[in-house]
Amino acid sequence: MSINFFDCHRAMLDRARQAIAERGYWSPFCETPSASAYGETAAANGKAAFEAHLNRVFELDQAGTIGLLGNEISPYGPALGIRYPKVDIDQLIRGMNTAGLKWKKAGPQIWTGVALEIVKRLNERCFEMAHAVMHTTGQPFMMAFQAGGPHAQDRAVEAIAYAWEETRRVPAQALWEKPQGKHDPLRMQKSYRITPRGIGLVIGCCTFPTWNSYPGLFANLATGNTAIVKPHPHAILPLAITVQIARTVIAEAGYDPNVVTLVAHEAGDDLAAELSLRPEVKLIDFTGSAANGNWLESNATQAQVFTEKSGVNQIIIDSTDDFKGMVNNIAVSLALYSGQMCTTPQNIFIPREGIESAEGHVSFDDVVAAIVKAVAKVTSDPAKAVELLGAIQNDAIINRMAAAREIGQVLLDSKALEHPQFPAAKVLTPLLVKAPDNKPVTEEFFGPISFVIATADTAESIALARKSVQEQGALSLSAYTCRADVKEALCEAAADACVALSLNMTGSVLVNQSAAFSDYHGTGANPAANAALTDSAFVSGRFRVAQTREPA
C-alpha cells in the first residue's frame, strides 16, 4: 500500500514557508551532533554505517546497470574501496522515462510530501553522512556534520517550500465568466495541470556534494521532475546515500524508484558532457569551475541551466571599532576548511596609508602583520587546527599554491601539519601573498590562498572590488568601516555589482557562511552564478502549466 507523506510534514512545510517570507532564523534540524537530538547511539551507529560501506559494492537496483566502478580516496589517507553501479545511459533514461509517466501525474502534494520525507530520513542518518562527507571532501568532522547534514537539509526544505509556493499558486480549476451586456455571459470551465519539464541533471561538486546539490535535486522532485544525480568522481558516497534513501521513499509512496538515479563515473571521462546534451535532459544544476559552467550555459541549449561557478571574493578594510575582532574573524574565514569554500575571501584591499581604529591610526604594514599573526595563531596548535582546516581535497590546490607564490611577496607561507588521527592526511595552513599595488588578482585561486593588495584609498578599493565582481564574479564581499559615507558607498557598489555584502563581521559569524531561509546564496546577476539558492526563480522554471477549457 502506498503512503501519502504530505500530511505528516505539513507543519514543517508551513513553518518553512513562514521562514522564507520573514527571512529570520529557523531550522527544522539540530546542527550539533548531540545525543539529546539524535539519540545516545546515533554517533556510534552512524560511524558503523559508514564503515559498512567501505570495500564493498554499494547496492542500487536501478535501471541500466551494466557493471561497477569507483575509486574514491579519502583526503585523510585511506582508499574507500567502494564500487558503485556503472550504467548504460540509454537504458537508464528509458527506465526513467517509464518511471516519470506516473510520477508526473502525482501532483504537488505527493511530490512535496515525498521530498520532505526523504529529507527527514536523511536527517536521521546525519552521522553516517558526516563521515561520508568528511572522507570524500576533506572537511573536518564538525563541518561535515553540519554542512553535509542539517545545513544541506535546510537548503533542501527551503527549495521544497519555494516549489510548493509556486505550484500552489496555480488552481486546479476555474470558472471563467465574461459579461455580455443584455446577452448571457460567456462561461468557460478551465482546468490547469502542473507539467514537469522532464529529467533534471544534478552535477555534484567535490567539496560540498550535498549542500550544493540538494537545492536543485529537491526543487526538481517537488515540481514533479525525475532526477539524475551525477556526483563528482572523488565524492560519490554522500550522493549515493542520498539517492538510495530517495529511491526507498519513492517506492514506499507507490512510485517507480527510477524517478531518481545515480550516475557515477570515472575521473577523466566525458560522461557529464554527454549527459548534459541529451535531449531528454531539460534541467541542469551545476556547481564547479567557470569553464565548465560556461560550457554548459552555451552548449546545453535544450535545458534550463542553473550554475554556481568560480569567482573572486573580496575584503575591503577601511576602518574598524574592533580591530582585534576584525583580524580574528578574517583569520578564521581564511583558514576554515582550508579555503575550499566558494565564499572564502581571496583579495584583501587595504589603503596603503593605513586605517583608523578605536585605538587610533594603524599603518598598512601593521594591519597586514596583525592578520598574518592571527592566521598563524589559529593554526599554531595542530590538534586544534586540523578541526578548522580539514584536509586538502585534491592536488590541484597544491599546484595553485605554488603558482600563487610567484605573484608577489609571501607574507605567510603555508606549512604542512600532521593530523593526530590520520597521519596520511594532507593538511596545509593558509598562504598569504602581497600582490602588486592596485592590482587585484583576477583569477580565482581556490584553496587556502589569499592576496593582500595596497590601494590609494578606500574609494579605489571599492572601485577595484566592484570591477572584479562585475567581470570575474563573486559570491561574497566583506567590508569593515565605521564611516557612514563609506558604508553607503559599499552598499551601492555591492548592489550595483549584485553581490552579497557582509559588513563589520567581528564575531563568530563568518562571511563564508550562508544561512538557509534567510541568506540568498548567490544572486544570479554576476558571473559567479546565474541563479540564487534559493528563490522563486530557482524553482518556477522547472514546471509549466497545461490548461484545458470548454464551455461551461
Protein backbone atom coordinates (compact mmCIF):
# COMPACT_ATOMS: atom_id res chain seq x y z
CA MET A 1 0.00 0.00 0.00
CA SER A 2 1.39 3.41 -0.95
CA ILE A 3 1.97 6.11 1.67
CA ASN A 4 0.99 9.77 1.35
CA PHE A 5 3.61 11.74 3.26
CA PHE A 6 2.19 15.23 2.77
CA ASP A 7 0.09 15.40 5.92
CA CYS A 8 2.96 14.03 8.01
CA HIS A 9 5.12 17.01 7.14
CA ARG A 10 2.55 19.77 6.70
CA ALA A 11 3.64 21.56 9.89
CA MET A 12 7.27 21.67 8.76
CA LEU A 13 6.23 22.87 5.31
CA ASP A 14 4.10 25.68 6.71
CA ARG A 15 6.89 26.77 9.05
CA ALA A 16 9.38 26.75 6.15
CA ARG A 17 7.02 28.93 4.10
CA GLN A 18 6.83 31.35 7.00
CA ALA A 19 10.63 31.36 7.31
CA ILE A 20 11.28 32.25 3.67
CA ALA A 21 8.76 35.07 3.94
CA GLU A 22 10.23 36.51 7.15
CA ARG A 23 13.93 35.68 6.42
CA GLY A 24 14.70 35.24 10.14
CA TYR A 25 16.50 32.33 11.79
CA TRP A 26 14.80 28.96 11.63
CA SER A 27 15.91 25.40 11.09
CA PRO A 28 13.90 22.19 11.36
CA PHE A 29 17.02 20.24 12.30
CA CYS A 30 19.60 20.31 15.09
CA GLU A 31 23.01 21.38 13.78
CA THR A 32 25.02 19.90 16.64
CA PRO A 33 25.85 16.18 16.81
CA SER A 34 24.26 15.80 20.21
CA ALA A 35 22.87 12.65 21.76
CA SER A 36 19.84 14.56 23.03
CA ALA A 37 18.85 15.45 19.46
CA TYR A 38 19.84 12.28 17.61
CA GLY A 39 19.91 9.57 20.26
CA GLU A 40 22.53 8.04 22.53
CA THR A 41 23.71 5.52 19.95
CA ALA A 42 23.45 7.71 16.86
CA ALA A 43 27.16 8.61 16.70
CA ALA A 44 28.38 5.03 17.02
CA ASN A 45 25.70 3.71 14.68
CA GLY A 46 26.49 6.35 12.08
CA LYS A 47 30.20 5.60 12.11
CA ALA A 48 29.47 1.88 11.83
CA ALA A 49 27.10 2.50 8.93
CA PHE A 50 29.80 4.50 7.12
CA GLU A 51 32.39 1.80 7.71
CA ALA A 52 29.98 -0.82 6.43
CA HIS A 53 30.13 0.86 3.00
CA LEU A 54 33.89 0.54 2.75
CA ASN A 55 35.45 -2.01 0.40
CA ARG A 56 32.04 -3.22 -0.75
CA VAL A 57 29.56 -2.81 -3.58
CA PHE A 58 27.07 -0.02 -2.99
CA GLU A 59 23.74 -1.62 -3.83
CA LEU A 60 21.36 0.35 -6.06
CA ASP A 61 18.91 -1.72 -8.06
CA GLN A 62 18.37 0.89 -10.74
CA ALA A 63 17.73 0.73 -14.45
CA GLY A 64 20.65 0.35 -16.85
CA THR A 65 23.24 -1.18 -14.51
CA ILE A 66 25.97 -2.88 -16.55
CA GLY A 67 28.94 -3.08 -14.20
CA LEU A 68 30.79 -1.46 -11.32
CA LEU A 69 33.21 1.45 -10.87
CA GLY A 70 34.62 3.77 -8.23
CA ASN A 71 37.99 4.94 -6.95
CA GLU A 72 37.41 7.35 -4.07
CA ILE A 73 40.38 8.09 -1.83
CA SER A 74 39.86 9.94 1.44
CA PRO A 75 41.78 13.22 1.74
CA TYR A 76 42.63 11.83 5.17
CA GLY A 77 44.51 8.93 3.59
CA PRO A 78 42.74 5.62 3.04
CA ALA A 79 41.09 4.42 -0.14
CA LEU A 80 37.36 3.88 0.41
CA GLY A 81 37.22 0.84 -1.86
CA ILE A 82 33.52 1.33 -2.66
CA ARG A 83 32.19 0.13 -6.01
CA TYR A 84 29.12 1.80 -7.50
CA PRO A 85 26.79 0.82 -10.35
CA LYS A 86 28.06 1.66 -13.80
CA VAL A 87 25.13 2.45 -16.06
CA ASP A 88 24.23 2.36 -19.71
CA ILE A 89 22.78 5.82 -20.27
CA ASP A 90 20.25 4.76 -22.92
CA GLN A 91 18.85 2.03 -20.67
CA LEU A 92 18.84 4.32 -17.66
CA ILE A 93 16.91 7.06 -19.44
CA ARG A 94 14.37 4.57 -20.80
CA GLY A 95 13.77 3.39 -17.26
CA MET A 96 13.43 6.95 -16.02
CA ASN A 97 11.00 7.86 -18.79
CA THR A 98 8.81 4.95 -17.74
CA ALA A 99 9.04 5.97 -14.08
CA GLY A 100 8.20 9.55 -14.95
CA LEU A 101 4.86 8.70 -16.57
CA LYS A 102 3.17 8.02 -13.24
CA TRP A 103 5.29 10.40 -11.17
CA LYS A 104 4.43 13.49 -13.20
CA LYS A 105 0.72 12.82 -12.70
CA ALA A 106 1.04 12.53 -8.91
CA GLY A 107 0.70 16.26 -8.35
CA PRO A 108 2.27 18.81 -5.99
CA GLN A 109 1.02 17.31 -2.72
CA ILE A 110 2.57 13.91 -3.45
CA TRP A 111 5.79 15.45 -4.82
CA THR A 112 6.14 17.71 -1.79
CA GLY A 113 5.33 15.03 0.76
CA VAL A 114 7.79 12.55 -0.75
CA ALA A 115 10.53 15.16 -0.94
CA LEU A 116 10.08 16.15 2.70
CA GLU A 117 10.09 12.51 3.82
CA ILE A 118 13.38 11.98 2.00
CA VAL A 119 14.88 14.94 3.86
CA LYS A 120 13.57 13.61 7.19
CA ARG A 121 15.28 10.27 6.60
CA LEU A 122 18.49 11.97 5.54
CA ASN A 123 18.45 13.80 8.86
CA GLU A 124 18.13 10.50 10.70
CA ARG A 125 21.41 9.40 9.10
CA CYS A 126 23.39 12.57 9.79
CA PHE A 127 26.31 10.81 11.47
CA GLU A 128 26.73 8.34 8.62
CA MET A 129 26.56 11.24 6.18
CA ALA A 130 29.08 13.24 8.20
CA HIS A 131 31.70 10.51 7.86
CA ALA A 132 30.89 10.11 4.18
CA VAL A 133 31.32 13.84 3.56
CA MET A 134 34.44 14.06 5.70
CA HIS A 135 36.19 11.22 3.89
CA THR A 136 35.34 12.39 0.39
CA THR A 137 35.74 16.17 0.71
CA GLY A 138 38.33 16.59 3.44
CA GLN A 139 36.02 18.69 5.60
CA PRO A 140 36.70 18.44 9.34
CA PHE A 141 34.12 16.32 11.14
CA MET A 142 32.04 19.12 12.67
CA MET A 143 31.74 20.95 9.36
CA ALA A 144 30.99 17.68 7.58
CA PHE A 145 28.21 17.01 10.07
CA GLN A 146 26.70 20.47 9.76
CA ALA A 147 27.23 21.38 6.10
CA GLY A 148 26.79 17.83 4.85
CA GLY A 149 23.81 17.16 7.09
CA PRO A 150 21.44 19.67 8.74
CA HIS A 151 22.54 22.73 6.76
CA ALA A 152 22.23 20.86 3.45
CA GLN A 153 18.87 19.53 4.58
CA ASP A 154 17.80 23.08 5.43
CA ARG A 155 18.54 24.09 1.83
CA ALA A 156 16.52 21.10 0.62
CA VAL A 157 13.49 22.10 2.70
CA GLU A 158 13.89 25.68 1.54
CA ALA A 159 13.77 24.59 -2.11
CA ILE A 160 10.74 22.39 -1.42
CA ALA A 161 8.95 25.29 0.28
CA TYR A 162 9.58 27.57 -2.70
CA ALA A 163 8.36 24.83 -5.06
CA TRP A 164 5.17 24.43 -3.04
CA GLU A 165 4.61 28.19 -3.03
CA GLU A 166 4.98 28.36 -6.81
CA THR A 167 2.87 25.29 -7.67
CA ARG A 168 0.06 26.14 -5.24
CA ARG A 169 -0.46 29.47 -6.99
CA VAL A 170 -1.97 27.54 -9.88
CA PRO A 171 -5.58 26.48 -9.15
CA ALA A 172 -6.76 23.08 -10.34
CA GLN A 173 -9.94 24.56 -11.81
CA ALA A 174 -11.54 27.92 -12.53
CA LEU A 175 -14.87 29.14 -13.88
CA TRP A 176 -14.33 31.94 -16.41
CA GLU A 177 -17.36 34.17 -16.90
CA LYS A 178 -17.35 37.26 -19.12
CA PRO A 179 -20.39 39.60 -19.02
CA GLN A 180 -22.08 40.27 -22.39
CA GLY A 181 -24.43 43.14 -21.52
CA LYS A 182 -28.01 42.11 -22.34
CA HIS A 183 -26.86 38.71 -23.53
CA ASP A 184 -25.98 35.72 -21.42
CA PRO A 185 -22.41 35.82 -20.18
CA LEU A 186 -19.72 33.76 -21.84
CA ARG A 187 -18.86 30.92 -19.49
CA MET A 188 -15.89 28.58 -19.73
CA GLN A 189 -14.78 25.85 -17.40
CA LYS A 190 -10.99 25.69 -17.21
CA SER A 191 -8.60 23.23 -15.60
CA TYR A 192 -4.87 23.58 -15.03
CA ARG A 193 -2.24 20.92 -14.60
CA ILE A 194 1.34 21.40 -13.39
CA THR A 195 3.53 19.82 -16.05
CA PRO A 196 7.12 18.92 -15.13
CA ARG A 197 9.87 19.67 -17.63
CA GLY A 198 11.36 16.16 -17.73
CA ILE A 199 14.70 14.84 -16.48
CA GLY A 200 16.78 17.07 -14.25
CA LEU A 201 20.54 16.50 -14.13
CA VAL A 202 22.27 17.45 -10.88
CA ILE A 203 26.05 17.70 -11.25
CA GLY A 204 27.72 17.46 -7.85
CA CYS A 205 31.00 19.05 -6.75
CA CYS A 206 33.85 17.53 -4.77
CA THR A 207 33.87 19.94 -1.80
CA PHE A 208 30.19 20.30 -0.82
CA PRO A 209 28.41 17.41 -2.55
CA THR A 210 25.17 17.61 -0.54
CA TRP A 211 24.93 21.33 0.33
CA ASN A 212 25.34 22.38 -3.28
CA SER A 213 23.30 19.55 -4.83
CA TYR A 214 20.26 19.40 -2.58
CA PRO A 215 18.58 22.64 -3.73
CA GLY A 216 18.43 21.50 -7.36
CA LEU A 217 17.62 17.89 -6.57
CA PHE A 218 14.72 18.70 -4.26
CA ALA A 219 13.44 21.57 -6.40
CA ASN A 220 13.22 19.03 -9.23
CA LEU A 221 11.41 16.39 -7.20
CA ALA A 222 8.99 18.89 -5.65
CA THR A 223 7.97 20.09 -9.12
CA GLY A 224 7.41 16.58 -10.45
CA ASN A 225 10.59 16.07 -12.45
CA THR A 226 12.73 12.98 -12.42
CA ALA A 227 16.38 13.40 -11.46
CA ILE A 228 19.78 12.04 -12.41
CA VAL A 229 22.35 12.67 -9.70
CA LYS A 230 25.88 12.75 -11.11
CA PRO A 231 28.43 13.04 -8.31
CA HIS A 232 31.99 14.19 -8.71
CA PRO A 233 34.18 11.06 -9.12
CA HIS A 234 36.05 11.95 -5.90
CA ALA A 235 32.88 12.46 -3.80
CA ILE A 236 30.33 9.83 -4.76
CA LEU A 237 29.31 8.32 -1.42
CA PRO A 238 27.32 11.23 0.08
CA LEU A 239 25.11 11.49 -3.00
CA ALA A 240 24.88 7.71 -3.39
CA ILE A 241 23.44 7.53 0.15
CA THR A 242 21.06 10.34 -0.77
CA VAL A 243 19.84 8.53 -3.89
CA GLN A 244 19.46 5.27 -2.01
CA ILE A 245 17.23 6.92 0.60
CA ALA A 246 15.24 8.78 -2.07
CA ARG A 247 14.54 5.61 -4.03
CA THR A 248 13.32 3.83 -0.90
CA VAL A 249 10.87 6.61 -0.04
CA ILE A 250 9.60 6.91 -3.61
CA ALA A 251 8.92 3.17 -3.72
CA GLU A 252 7.07 3.33 -0.38
CA ALA A 253 4.92 6.10 -1.82
CA GLY A 254 3.88 3.75 -4.62
CA TYR A 255 6.06 5.02 -7.46
CA ASP A 256 8.86 3.59 -9.55
CA PRO A 257 12.15 4.37 -7.73
CA ASN A 258 13.80 5.14 -11.07
CA VAL A 259 12.38 8.63 -10.57
CA VAL A 260 15.82 9.24 -9.01
CA THR A 261 19.00 7.59 -10.25
CA LEU A 262 22.74 7.77 -9.63
CA VAL A 263 25.23 8.08 -12.47
CA ALA A 264 28.72 7.58 -11.11
CA HIS A 265 31.68 7.70 -13.47
CA GLU A 266 35.44 7.53 -13.57
CA ALA A 267 37.55 10.69 -13.43
CA GLY A 268 38.58 11.99 -16.81
CA ASP A 269 35.75 10.64 -18.94
CA ASP A 270 33.23 12.85 -20.75
CA LEU A 271 30.05 11.41 -19.27
CA ALA A 272 28.97 14.73 -17.74
CA ALA A 273 29.13 16.44 -21.13
CA GLU A 274 27.33 13.52 -22.80
CA LEU A 275 24.53 13.60 -20.25
CA SER A 276 24.24 17.37 -20.41
CA LEU A 277 23.49 17.29 -24.14
CA ARG A 278 20.90 14.52 -24.04
CA PRO A 279 17.59 15.83 -25.43
CA GLU A 280 15.72 14.18 -22.55
CA VAL A 281 17.59 16.34 -20.01
CA LYS A 282 15.58 19.53 -19.56
CA LEU A 283 17.09 20.90 -16.34
CA ILE A 284 20.73 21.07 -15.23
CA ASP A 285 22.08 22.12 -11.83
CA PHE A 286 25.84 22.59 -11.76
CA THR A 287 28.43 23.64 -9.20
CA GLY A 288 32.04 23.89 -10.28
CA SER A 289 34.52 25.79 -12.39
CA ALA A 290 33.67 28.77 -14.57
CA ALA A 291 34.99 26.95 -17.63
CA ASN A 292 32.62 24.00 -17.20
CA GLY A 293 29.70 26.17 -16.13
CA ASN A 294 30.12 28.50 -19.09
CA TRP A 295 30.31 25.49 -21.42
CA LEU A 296 27.01 24.18 -20.07
CA GLU A 297 25.30 27.54 -20.45
CA SER A 298 26.49 27.83 -24.05
CA ASN A 299 26.00 24.26 -25.24
CA ALA A 300 23.21 22.57 -23.24
CA THR A 301 20.62 24.68 -25.00
CA GLN A 302 17.87 22.06 -24.74
CA ALA A 303 17.87 22.52 -20.95
CA GLN A 304 17.41 25.29 -18.44
CA VAL A 305 20.81 25.53 -16.76
CA PHE A 306 21.42 26.71 -13.20
CA THR A 307 25.09 27.31 -12.41
CA GLU A 308 27.24 28.27 -9.46
CA LYS A 309 30.75 28.88 -10.77
CA SER A 310 34.08 30.17 -9.59
CA GLY A 311 34.55 33.76 -8.53
CA VAL A 312 36.95 36.06 -6.70
CA ASN A 313 35.68 37.11 -3.28
CA GLN A 314 36.95 40.33 -1.67
CA ILE A 315 37.52 42.00 1.70
CA ILE A 316 37.69 45.81 1.89
CA ILE A 317 39.20 47.28 5.06
CA ASP A 318 38.50 50.98 5.65
CA SER A 319 38.22 51.36 9.43
CA THR A 320 37.04 49.42 12.45
CA ASP A 321 35.94 49.89 16.03
CA ASP A 322 37.08 46.35 16.93
CA PHE A 323 40.49 45.76 15.42
CA LYS A 324 41.17 42.51 17.26
CA GLY A 325 37.74 41.13 16.41
CA MET A 326 38.23 42.08 12.77
CA VAL A 327 41.59 40.36 12.31
CA ASN A 328 40.46 37.26 14.19
CA ASN A 329 37.30 36.99 12.08
CA ILE A 330 39.33 37.38 8.89
CA ALA A 331 41.86 34.77 10.05
CA VAL A 332 39.19 32.16 10.74
CA SER A 333 37.45 32.98 7.45
CA LEU A 334 40.69 32.34 5.55
CA ALA A 335 41.51 29.14 7.43
CA LEU A 336 38.06 27.50 7.56
CA TYR A 337 38.17 24.24 5.57
CA SER A 338 41.48 25.39 4.08
CA GLY A 339 39.72 28.00 1.97
CA GLN A 340 37.96 25.30 -0.05
CA MET A 341 34.65 27.18 0.00
CA CYS A 342 33.06 29.19 -2.77
CA THR A 343 32.59 32.07 -0.31
CA THR A 344 36.14 32.22 1.11
CA PRO A 345 37.75 35.67 0.72
CA GLN A 346 40.69 35.88 -1.68
CA ASN A 347 41.62 39.54 -2.27
CA ILE A 348 42.06 41.83 0.77
CA PHE A 349 42.15 45.54 -0.07
CA ILE A 350 43.83 47.88 2.44
CA PRO A 351 44.69 51.57 1.87
CA ARG A 352 48.48 51.93 1.74
CA GLU A 353 48.22 54.83 4.21
CA GLY A 354 46.58 52.51 6.75
CA ILE A 355 43.22 52.59 8.53
CA GLU A 356 41.55 54.16 11.53
CA SER A 357 40.58 52.05 14.53
CA ALA A 358 39.19 52.62 18.02
CA GLU A 359 42.79 52.62 19.26
CA GLY A 360 43.91 55.16 16.64
CA HIS A 361 45.64 55.02 13.28
CA VAL A 362 47.04 51.65 12.17
CA SER A 363 49.55 51.53 9.33
CA PHE A 364 49.19 49.27 6.32
CA ASP A 365 52.10 47.14 7.49
CA ASP A 366 50.62 46.78 10.97
CA VAL A 367 47.21 45.76 9.61
CA VAL A 368 48.87 43.11 7.45
CA ALA A 369 51.08 41.96 10.32
CA ALA A 370 48.04 41.59 12.58
CA ILE A 371 46.19 39.44 10.01
CA VAL A 372 49.29 37.29 9.48
CA LYS A 373 49.71 36.88 13.23
CA ALA A 374 46.03 35.95 13.68
CA VAL A 375 46.16 33.33 10.91
CA ALA A 376 49.36 31.89 12.37
CA LYS A 377 47.76 31.77 15.82
CA VAL A 378 44.58 29.92 14.81
CA THR A 379 46.71 27.29 13.03
CA SER A 380 49.54 27.03 15.58
CA ASP A 381 48.23 24.02 17.52
CA PRO A 382 47.96 21.12 15.04
CA ALA A 383 45.47 19.18 17.18
CA LYS A 384 43.07 22.13 17.16
CA ALA A 385 43.97 23.46 13.72
CA VAL A 386 43.01 20.26 11.89
CA GLU A 387 39.46 20.66 13.18
CA LEU A 388 39.36 24.05 11.48
CA LEU A 389 41.42 23.34 8.36
CA GLY A 390 40.28 19.84 7.45
CA ALA A 391 42.30 18.26 4.65
CA ILE A 392 43.20 19.33 1.12
CA GLN A 393 40.70 17.73 -1.27
CA ASN A 394 42.93 17.40 -4.33
CA ASP A 395 46.43 18.07 -5.64
CA ALA A 396 45.27 20.86 -7.96
CA ILE A 397 45.09 23.09 -4.88
CA ILE A 398 48.73 22.38 -4.04
CA ASN A 399 49.71 23.34 -7.60
CA ARG A 400 47.72 26.57 -7.26
CA MET A 401 49.60 27.45 -4.10
CA ALA A 402 52.90 27.12 -5.93
CA ALA A 403 51.65 29.45 -8.66
CA ALA A 404 50.39 31.98 -6.09
CA ARG A 405 53.85 32.31 -4.53
CA GLU A 406 55.14 33.65 -7.84
CA ILE A 407 52.67 36.56 -7.92
CA GLY A 408 54.17 38.66 -5.17
CA GLN A 409 55.81 38.77 -1.74
CA VAL A 410 54.97 35.84 0.52
CA LEU A 411 53.70 37.28 3.80
CA LEU A 412 52.85 33.96 5.43
CA ASP A 413 53.86 30.72 3.81
CA SER A 414 51.81 27.58 4.09
CA LYS A 415 53.10 24.71 6.15
CA ALA A 416 52.06 21.10 6.46
CA LEU A 417 50.52 19.90 9.71
CA GLU A 418 50.28 16.33 10.93
CA HIS A 419 46.80 15.14 11.74
CA PRO A 420 46.83 13.30 15.09
CA GLN A 421 44.29 10.73 13.90
CA PHE A 422 45.12 10.48 10.20
CA PRO A 423 48.89 10.70 9.57
CA ALA A 424 48.41 10.48 5.80
CA ALA A 425 46.06 13.49 5.66
CA LYS A 426 47.10 16.46 3.53
CA VAL A 427 46.70 19.36 5.95
CA LEU A 428 48.09 22.77 4.93
CA THR A 429 47.85 26.16 6.64
CA PRO A 430 46.84 29.27 4.64
CA LEU A 431 49.18 31.10 2.29
CA LEU A 432 49.11 34.92 2.26
CA VAL A 433 50.81 36.85 -0.53
CA LYS A 434 51.21 40.61 -1.05
CA ALA A 435 50.20 41.27 -4.64
CA PRO A 436 51.47 44.27 -6.62
CA ASP A 437 49.81 47.52 -5.52
CA ASN A 438 46.46 48.39 -7.08
CA LYS A 439 46.37 45.08 -8.96
CA PRO A 440 43.71 42.66 -7.75
CA VAL A 441 44.31 39.06 -8.68
CA THR A 442 41.56 38.43 -11.22
CA GLU A 443 41.95 34.65 -11.38
CA GLU A 444 40.33 32.50 -8.71
CA PHE A 445 42.90 30.67 -6.56
CA PHE A 446 40.61 28.14 -4.95
CA GLY A 447 42.08 26.86 -1.69
CA PRO A 448 43.93 28.34 1.32
CA ILE A 449 45.32 31.22 -0.76
CA SER A 450 44.73 34.95 -0.24
CA PHE A 451 46.28 38.14 -1.55
CA VAL A 452 46.77 41.47 0.22
CA ILE A 453 46.53 44.46 -2.12
CA ALA A 454 47.52 48.02 -1.21
CA THR A 455 45.32 50.76 -2.69
CA ALA A 456 45.46 54.54 -2.82
CA ASP A 457 42.38 54.79 -0.59
CA THR A 458 39.09 53.11 0.22
CA ALA A 459 37.40 54.62 -2.83
CA GLU A 460 39.92 52.82 -5.02
CA SER A 461 39.40 49.60 -3.02
CA ILE A 462 35.67 49.81 -3.67
CA ALA A 463 36.17 50.55 -7.36
CA LEU A 464 38.57 47.62 -7.81
CA ALA A 465 36.29 45.24 -5.92
CA ARG A 466 33.23 46.33 -7.90
CA LYS A 467 35.06 45.85 -11.21
CA SER A 468 36.28 42.41 -10.15
CA VAL A 469 32.77 41.29 -9.17
CA GLN A 470 31.32 42.53 -12.43
CA GLU A 471 34.00 40.89 -14.57
CA GLN A 472 35.06 37.76 -12.65
CA GLY A 473 32.09 37.30 -10.34
CA ALA A 474 31.92 36.76 -6.59
CA LEU A 475 29.63 35.11 -4.06
CA SER A 476 30.72 37.21 -1.11
CA LEU A 477 32.01 40.71 -0.39
CA SER A 478 33.12 41.65 3.11
CA ALA A 479 33.94 45.15 4.35
CA TYR A 480 34.93 46.96 7.51
CA THR A 481 34.12 50.62 8.11
CA CYS A 482 32.99 53.00 10.87
CA ARG A 483 32.10 55.78 8.42
CA ALA A 484 28.52 56.28 7.27
CA ASP A 485 29.50 57.63 3.85
CA VAL A 486 31.77 54.66 3.18
CA LYS A 487 29.06 52.26 4.30
CA GLU A 488 26.66 53.88 1.84
CA ALA A 489 29.25 53.65 -0.95
CA LEU A 490 29.85 49.97 -0.16
CA CYS A 491 26.14 49.18 -0.19
CA GLU A 492 25.73 50.99 -3.52
CA ALA A 493 28.71 49.19 -5.06
CA ALA A 494 27.51 45.79 -3.83
CA ALA A 495 24.01 46.41 -5.16
CA ASP A 496 25.38 47.65 -8.48
CA ALA A 497 27.62 44.59 -8.88
CA CYS A 498 24.88 42.42 -7.31
CA VAL A 499 26.90 40.57 -4.71
CA ALA A 500 26.08 39.72 -1.09
CA LEU A 501 27.74 42.20 1.27
CA SER A 502 28.79 41.45 4.86
CA LEU A 503 29.69 44.47 6.99
CA ASN A 504 31.87 44.63 10.11
CA MET A 505 32.00 40.91 10.87
CA THR A 506 33.98 40.77 14.11
CA GLY A 507 32.25 37.95 15.99
CA SER A 508 31.62 34.27 15.37
CA VAL A 509 29.58 34.70 12.18
CA LEU A 510 31.85 34.42 9.13
CA VAL A 511 31.48 35.81 5.63
CA ASN A 512 31.88 32.21 4.42
CA GLN A 513 28.61 31.14 5.99
CA SER A 514 25.21 31.29 4.31
CA ALA A 515 22.06 30.57 6.31
CA ALA A 516 19.13 28.82 4.67
CA PHE A 517 15.72 30.51 4.81
CA SER A 518 17.46 33.87 5.31
CA ASP A 519 20.55 34.39 3.14
CA TYR A 520 20.41 34.28 -0.64
CA HIS A 521 23.45 32.25 -1.71
CA GLY A 522 24.50 33.86 -4.97
CA THR A 523 22.44 36.46 -6.77
CA GLY A 524 22.39 35.14 -10.32
CA ALA A 525 23.44 38.58 -11.52
CA ASN A 526 27.23 38.41 -11.64
CA PRO A 527 29.47 35.87 -13.40
CA ALA A 528 29.87 33.63 -10.31
CA ALA A 529 26.32 32.26 -10.59
CA ASN A 530 23.31 32.57 -12.87
CA ALA A 531 20.87 31.60 -10.09
CA ALA A 532 20.34 32.14 -6.38
CA LEU A 533 19.95 29.47 -3.73
CA THR A 534 17.12 29.71 -3.15
CA ASP A 535 14.36 31.92 -4.53
CA SER A 536 11.20 31.70 -6.62
CA ALA A 537 13.12 31.98 -9.88
CA PHE A 538 15.14 28.91 -8.91
CA VAL A 539 12.03 26.71 -8.96
CA SER A 540 9.44 28.39 -11.19
CA GLY A 541 11.15 27.42 -14.45
CA ARG A 542 11.13 23.74 -13.50
CA PHE A 543 7.49 23.27 -14.49
CA ARG A 544 4.94 24.56 -16.97
CA VAL A 545 1.15 24.76 -16.83
CA ALA A 546 -1.06 22.88 -19.27
CA GLN A 547 -4.67 24.04 -19.42
CA THR A 548 -7.91 22.63 -20.73
CA ARG A 549 -11.02 24.72 -21.38
CA GLU A 550 -14.54 24.04 -22.54
CA PRO A 551 -17.89 25.83 -22.46
CA ALA A 552 -19.50 25.65 -19.05
